[in-house]
Amino acid sequence: MKPDKLRFLLPLLLAIACAQYVAGQAKKPQIVILATGGTIAGAAATGTQAGYTSGAVTIDSMLAAVPGVRELANVKGEQISNVGSQDISFDIMLTLARRINELLARNDVDGIVVTHGTDTMEETAFFLNLVVKSDKPVVMVGSMRPSTAVSADGPLNLYNAVGVAVDPQAKGRGVLVVMNDWIHAAHSLTKTSTTAVQTFMSPLRGVVGTANYGKNDFYNTPVWKHTTASELDIENVNQLPRVDIIFGCADMPADLIDASVAAGAKGIVIAGVGNGNMNKAALEAAARAAKKGVMVVRSSRVATGSVGRNVEVNDDEMGFIASDELNPQKARILLSLALLKQRSREDIQKMFYSY
Ligand code: GLU
């Protein structure tokens, strides 16, 4: 080809390539990653030590470790907090939920990924499940090993979480958690191991699906009310009422229940033994609390199974609420949000059956 023809052709080819790139980018889903901290953003001095600091790495460095993620979506990171999830407060949950609602209301945002520590992941996931007002995907993700560890699990978990957030099948399933190739529903997952990479389980309901290098299989649709079907709302809410969890055990000291009432709790969740049971002294203290208008929910310290009404405890007589399938930490989230409005015990019981 003659050099003068090349001079003409080269800019044209370049322009076509640019136009194709721009069109490709525009076609990709827009995902916002909201980072809150946790081990996925943790760092240690060496790759093989157990001690590390949660929330030491920013979202930009986390994304740099997963370059392939930009082939799945156009991603934008925002830092909401950078803490170990033991320090996730209701304040942070409210800020996070508000930001998600703001972002998902926009036409140019298709889904959200939230990076979070695993310790309280189930609580934030369930909170968001109740107050996010959109059916676009909201996917939470974390890791068990810090970013500096040998075989860190964060990068692939993050890749898979974005892979779920861009999947149209994830729409309308409520808040999902993606960890170690499994997709869990916010209602049903729980952390089961302090250290294992395979820590999250959904013991009663099973997983929603699997996520494998960006390819997903969905098996279940959560049956619980969530997001757009939820009546719970955090607009104009700056503080949640105090709800305490009291752990049941043999020879349980009942005065902890009285102390909770005296400290101003509006609700108490008993992490009871077995089917939400507690000894006679604790039952009497809990009934005293209920008589004073404190909402008392019986949940269980047992890892799986539901707590039914009027099984060994006469809930109708004592004025208690049964937690059904919610473990104590999720029962506390639902009760805290339910208590934002004047609601009867019967109404709150119905909420425990439906959320
Ligand atoms: N305490 C940490 C956290 O929840 C450890 C758990 C983790 O993220 O894996 O942030």
XYZ file of C-alpha atoms and ligand atoms in Angstrom:
365
model
C 0.000 0.000 0.000
C 1.181 3.460 -0.846
C 2.280 5.596 2.128
C -0.275 8.356 1.335
C -3.106 5.741 1.465
C -1.785 4.458 4.797
C -1.803 8.011 6.119
C -5.506 8.133 5.346
C -6.369 4.627 6.561
C -4.578 4.595 9.921
C -6.601 7.364 11.602
C -9.781 5.752 10.251
C -8.878 2.349 11.749
C -7.976 4.004 15.020
C -11.298 5.844 15.088
C -13.191 2.570 14.459
C -11.270 0.787 17.240
C -12.005 3.656 19.658
C -15.699 3.648 18.755
C -15.867 -0.126 19.317
C -14.140 0.225 22.704
C -16.516 2.997 23.805
C -19.559 1.006 22.610
C -18.277 -2.073 24.500
C -17.788 -0.093 27.692
C -21.247 1.425 27.384
C -22.788 -2.052 26.969
C -21.152 -3.393 30.133
C -23.225 -3.229 33.322
C -22.359 -0.411 35.721
C -21.531 -1.772 39.166
C -20.654 0.322 42.195
C -18.513 -1.358 44.840
C -19.080 0.041 48.318
C -16.232 -0.881 50.619
C -16.662 -1.079 54.386
C -13.459 -2.881 55.457
C -13.016 -6.384 56.862
C -10.433 -9.050 56.237
C -10.898 -8.749 52.476
C -9.237 -5.357 52.988
C -6.919 -6.682 55.699
C -3.144 -6.752 55.649
C -0.451 -8.613 57.583
C 3.311 -8.178 57.707
C 3.857 -11.601 56.081
C 1.821 -14.012 53.958
C 1.726 -16.806 56.538
C 0.910 -15.202 59.871
C -2.422 -15.397 61.707
C -2.310 -11.845 63.090
C -3.432 -9.035 60.780
C -5.312 -5.732 60.733
C -8.804 -5.622 59.200
C -9.684 -2.707 56.950
C -6.120 -1.668 56.059
C -6.395 -1.699 52.263
C -8.518 0.634 50.110
C -11.052 -0.384 47.482
C -8.729 0.792 44.702
C -5.938 -1.586 45.797
C -8.466 -4.415 46.171
C -9.678 -3.855 42.614
C -6.097 -3.725 41.335
C -5.693 -7.325 42.571
C -8.602 -8.487 40.360
C -7.961 -6.953 36.942
C -10.390 -9.374 35.215
C -13.268 -7.759 37.049
C -13.257 -4.897 34.521
C -14.165 -7.363 31.776
C -17.381 -8.215 33.621
C -18.492 -4.674 34.336
C -17.590 -1.037 34.547
C -16.787 -0.809 38.231
C -16.488 2.216 40.416
C -15.372 1.983 44.040
C -16.490 4.075 47.004
C -15.220 3.801 50.548
C -18.064 3.892 53.098
C -15.905 2.870 56.085
C -12.745 0.851 56.598
C -13.259 -1.213 59.742
C -13.276 -4.803 60.903
C -16.923 -5.808 60.857
C -16.940 -6.133 64.659
C -16.999 -2.312 64.468
C -19.869 -2.057 61.995
C -22.447 0.057 63.809
C -26.078 0.868 63.055
C -24.742 4.266 61.951
C -22.617 2.610 59.261
C -25.495 0.309 58.255
C -27.804 3.321 57.865
C -25.211 5.239 55.794
C -24.625 2.186 53.613
C -28.336 1.508 53.063
C -29.008 5.172 52.182
C -26.151 5.225 49.680
C -27.375 1.968 48.084
C -30.903 3.349 47.736
C -29.549 6.561 46.201
C -27.344 4.681 43.716
C -29.916 2.086 42.704
C -32.508 4.777 41.992
C -30.251 5.944 39.143
C -30.594 4.571 35.616
C -26.835 4.388 35.194
C -26.279 1.940 38.084
C -27.153 -1.730 37.517
C -26.038 -3.310 40.766
C -24.065 -2.944 43.972
C -21.313 -5.003 45.562
C -20.546 -4.394 49.229
C -17.209 -5.559 50.632
C -17.513 -6.328 54.351
C -15.922 -8.296 57.158
C -17.367 -11.718 57.748
C -17.965 -11.414 61.519
C -21.169 -9.398 61.184
C -21.781 -9.898 57.462
C -25.060 -11.712 58.115
C -26.391 -8.806 60.176
C -25.625 -6.117 57.589
C -26.899 -8.382 54.796
C -30.194 -8.933 56.616
C -30.483 -5.226 57.507
C -30.035 -4.245 53.843
C -32.445 -7.000 52.794
C -35.121 -5.263 54.857
C -34.491 -1.620 53.905
C -33.107 -1.496 50.349
C -35.876 -0.351 48.013
C -34.837 -1.829 44.693
C -34.855 -5.206 42.999
C -31.468 -4.599 41.345
C -28.763 -6.959 42.653
C -27.043 -6.118 45.942
C -24.250 -8.586 46.596
C -22.094 -8.701 49.720
C -18.660 -10.250 49.767
C -15.758 -10.726 52.141
C -12.878 -13.062 52.732
C -11.435 -15.135 55.517
C -7.811 -14.475 54.654
C -6.270 -11.005 54.498
C -5.184 -9.603 51.147
C -1.529 -10.289 51.951
C -1.992 -13.991 52.841
C -0.757 -16.939 50.808
C -3.873 -18.121 48.882
C -5.895 -15.029 49.791
C -9.552 -15.789 49.028
C -10.627 -12.144 48.591
C -9.770 -11.548 44.910
C -11.760 -14.509 43.540
C -14.623 -13.828 45.952
C -14.724 -10.235 44.691
C -14.608 -11.381 41.061
C -17.479 -13.811 41.693
C -19.494 -11.169 43.563
C -19.277 -8.811 40.572
C -20.181 -11.798 38.362
C -23.361 -12.268 40.413
C -24.147 -8.534 40.521
C -24.146 -8.350 36.699
C -26.278 -11.487 36.320
C -29.925 -10.689 35.468
C -30.885 -13.843 37.413
C -29.716 -12.179 40.637
C -32.434 -9.555 40.286
C -35.346 -9.764 42.714
C -33.711 -12.311 45.055
C -32.978 -9.815 47.810
C -29.520 -9.154 49.213
C -27.122 -11.990 48.380
C -23.783 -12.953 49.907
C -21.113 -14.526 47.713
C -18.324 -16.373 49.535
C -16.201 -19.307 48.494
C -18.218 -20.011 45.329
C -21.587 -20.123 47.089
C -24.441 -17.641 46.782
C -26.435 -17.245 49.996
C -29.658 -15.402 50.807
C -29.410 -12.719 53.503
C -32.236 -14.338 55.461
C -30.613 -17.728 55.821
C -26.835 -17.543 55.922
C -24.739 -17.656 59.046
C -21.031 -17.717 59.863
C -20.153 -21.175 61.182
C -16.371 -21.244 61.540
C -14.062 -18.698 63.131
C -11.242 -19.464 60.692
C -12.242 -21.746 57.798
C -12.577 -20.329 54.282
C -15.814 -22.325 53.958
C -17.399 -20.502 56.881
C -20.807 -19.437 55.560
C -23.673 -21.914 55.533
C -27.400 -21.586 55.004
C -28.281 -24.566 57.187
C -32.073 -24.623 56.963
C -32.735 -23.379 53.455
C -29.606 -24.250 51.510
C -27.738 -21.982 49.148
C -29.380 -19.830 46.473
C -26.792 -20.936 43.945
C -23.152 -21.217 43.033
C -20.725 -18.727 41.496
C -17.852 -20.121 39.529
C -15.353 -17.747 37.895
C -18.135 -15.401 36.890
C -20.584 -18.131 35.792
C -23.538 -18.700 38.068
C -26.145 -21.372 38.701
C -29.235 -20.375 40.665
C -31.147 -23.137 42.461
C -33.420 -21.308 44.901
C -35.441 -18.130 45.188
C -35.662 -16.921 48.794
C -39.281 -17.137 49.939
C -39.014 -14.352 52.501
C -40.240 -10.791 51.993
C -37.417 -8.409 51.198
C -36.393 -5.109 49.547
C -39.270 -3.816 47.408
C -41.817 -5.945 49.335
C -40.587 -4.798 52.757
C -42.624 -2.305 54.772
C -39.558 -1.382 56.842
C -38.107 1.993 56.102
C -35.129 4.022 57.288
C -36.034 7.364 55.773
C -35.523 10.043 58.433
C -34.162 7.446 60.862
C -30.927 8.374 62.648
C -30.993 5.955 65.524
C -32.414 2.516 66.200
C -34.068 1.559 69.475
C -31.989 -0.463 71.902
C -32.492 -4.205 71.567
C -30.317 -6.519 73.676
C -29.432 -10.159 73.134
C -29.182 -12.303 76.260
C -27.481 -15.661 75.946
C -29.234 -18.662 77.482
C -27.346 -21.407 79.311
C -27.683 -23.896 82.150
C -28.291 -22.040 85.423
C -28.853 -18.810 83.482
C -28.745 -15.699 85.697
C -32.179 -14.074 85.275
C -31.108 -10.681 86.573
C -29.434 -9.943 83.222
C -32.959 -9.578 81.806
C -33.950 -7.129 84.571
C -30.682 -5.227 83.976
C -31.449 -4.925 80.284
C -34.903 -3.491 81.009
C -33.386 -1.087 83.563
C -30.828 0.033 80.941
C -33.670 1.085 78.647
C -33.957 -1.785 76.167
C -37.133 -1.582 74.089
C -36.639 -5.141 72.953
C -34.856 -8.247 74.229
C -33.880 -11.272 72.198
C -33.182 -14.375 74.237
C -30.673 -16.692 72.551
C -32.374 -19.530 74.367
C -31.334 -23.144 74.757
C -32.935 -25.664 72.378
C -36.268 -24.443 71.024
C -35.813 -20.988 72.562
C -36.061 -22.247 76.137
C -34.773 -20.705 79.363
C -34.958 -21.645 83.017
C -37.903 -20.706 85.247
C -36.218 -17.659 86.760
C -35.367 -16.295 83.297
C -38.903 -17.025 82.049
C -40.336 -15.044 84.940
C -37.955 -12.133 84.342
C -38.762 -12.176 80.609
C -42.507 -12.198 81.350
C -42.009 -9.222 83.729
C -40.206 -7.394 80.909
C -43.004 -8.200 78.431
C -45.600 -6.902 80.930
C -43.736 -3.588 81.013
C -44.085 -3.310 77.222
C -40.624 -4.573 76.249
C -40.848 -6.827 73.167
C -39.337 -10.179 74.104
C -38.333 -12.506 71.272
C -37.361 -16.100 71.927
C -34.645 -17.234 69.523
C -32.083 -19.989 69.989
C -28.371 -20.417 70.506
C -28.614 -23.606 68.422
C -27.155 -23.211 64.920
C -30.095 -24.588 62.978
C -33.837 -25.204 63.311
C -36.666 -22.782 63.998
C -38.205 -21.585 67.258
C -41.938 -22.270 67.331
C -44.680 -20.579 69.373
C -46.175 -22.315 72.409
C -43.985 -25.429 72.238
C -42.496 -25.692 75.749
C -43.213 -22.062 76.632
C -46.707 -20.588 76.647
C -45.969 -17.533 74.514
C -49.632 -16.484 74.414
C -49.779 -16.294 78.210
C -46.321 -14.806 78.768
C -46.485 -12.267 75.940
C -43.486 -13.478 73.934
C -42.685 -13.543 70.233
C -41.110 -16.637 68.624
C -38.218 -15.941 66.237
C -39.165 -18.690 63.780
C -36.031 -19.153 61.594
C -34.102 -16.050 62.602
C -31.023 -16.547 64.738
C -30.552 -14.113 67.651
C -28.404 -11.609 65.741
C -30.859 -11.398 62.848
C -33.853 -11.382 65.210
C -32.270 -8.293 66.809
C -32.028 -6.558 63.408
C -35.665 -7.257 62.548
C -36.902 -6.264 66.012
C -34.849 -3.020 66.008
C -36.354 -1.998 62.658
C -39.861 -3.145 63.603
C -39.731 -1.021 66.777
C -39.208 2.165 64.729
C -42.996 2.297 64.547
C -45.697 1.520 67.085
C -46.554 -2.113 66.347
C -48.472 -4.720 68.322
C -46.905 -7.960 69.501
C -49.130 -9.827 67.036
C -47.926 -7.668 64.139
C -44.303 -8.200 65.081
C -44.888 -11.954 65.361
C -46.309 -11.893 61.816
C -43.164 -10.086 60.666
C -41.025 -12.874 62.101
C -43.013 -15.320 59.984
C -42.640 -13.326 56.783
C -39.245 -11.555 56.706
N -12.964 -9.391 62.343
C -12.863 -9.460 60.923
C -14.075 -8.831 60.269
O -15.179 -9.255 60.407
C -12.556 -10.833 60.592
C -13.472 -11.582 59.764
C -13.340 -11.386 58.293
O -13.557 -10.351 57.708
O -13.039 -12.396 57.741
O -13.902 -7.829 59.623
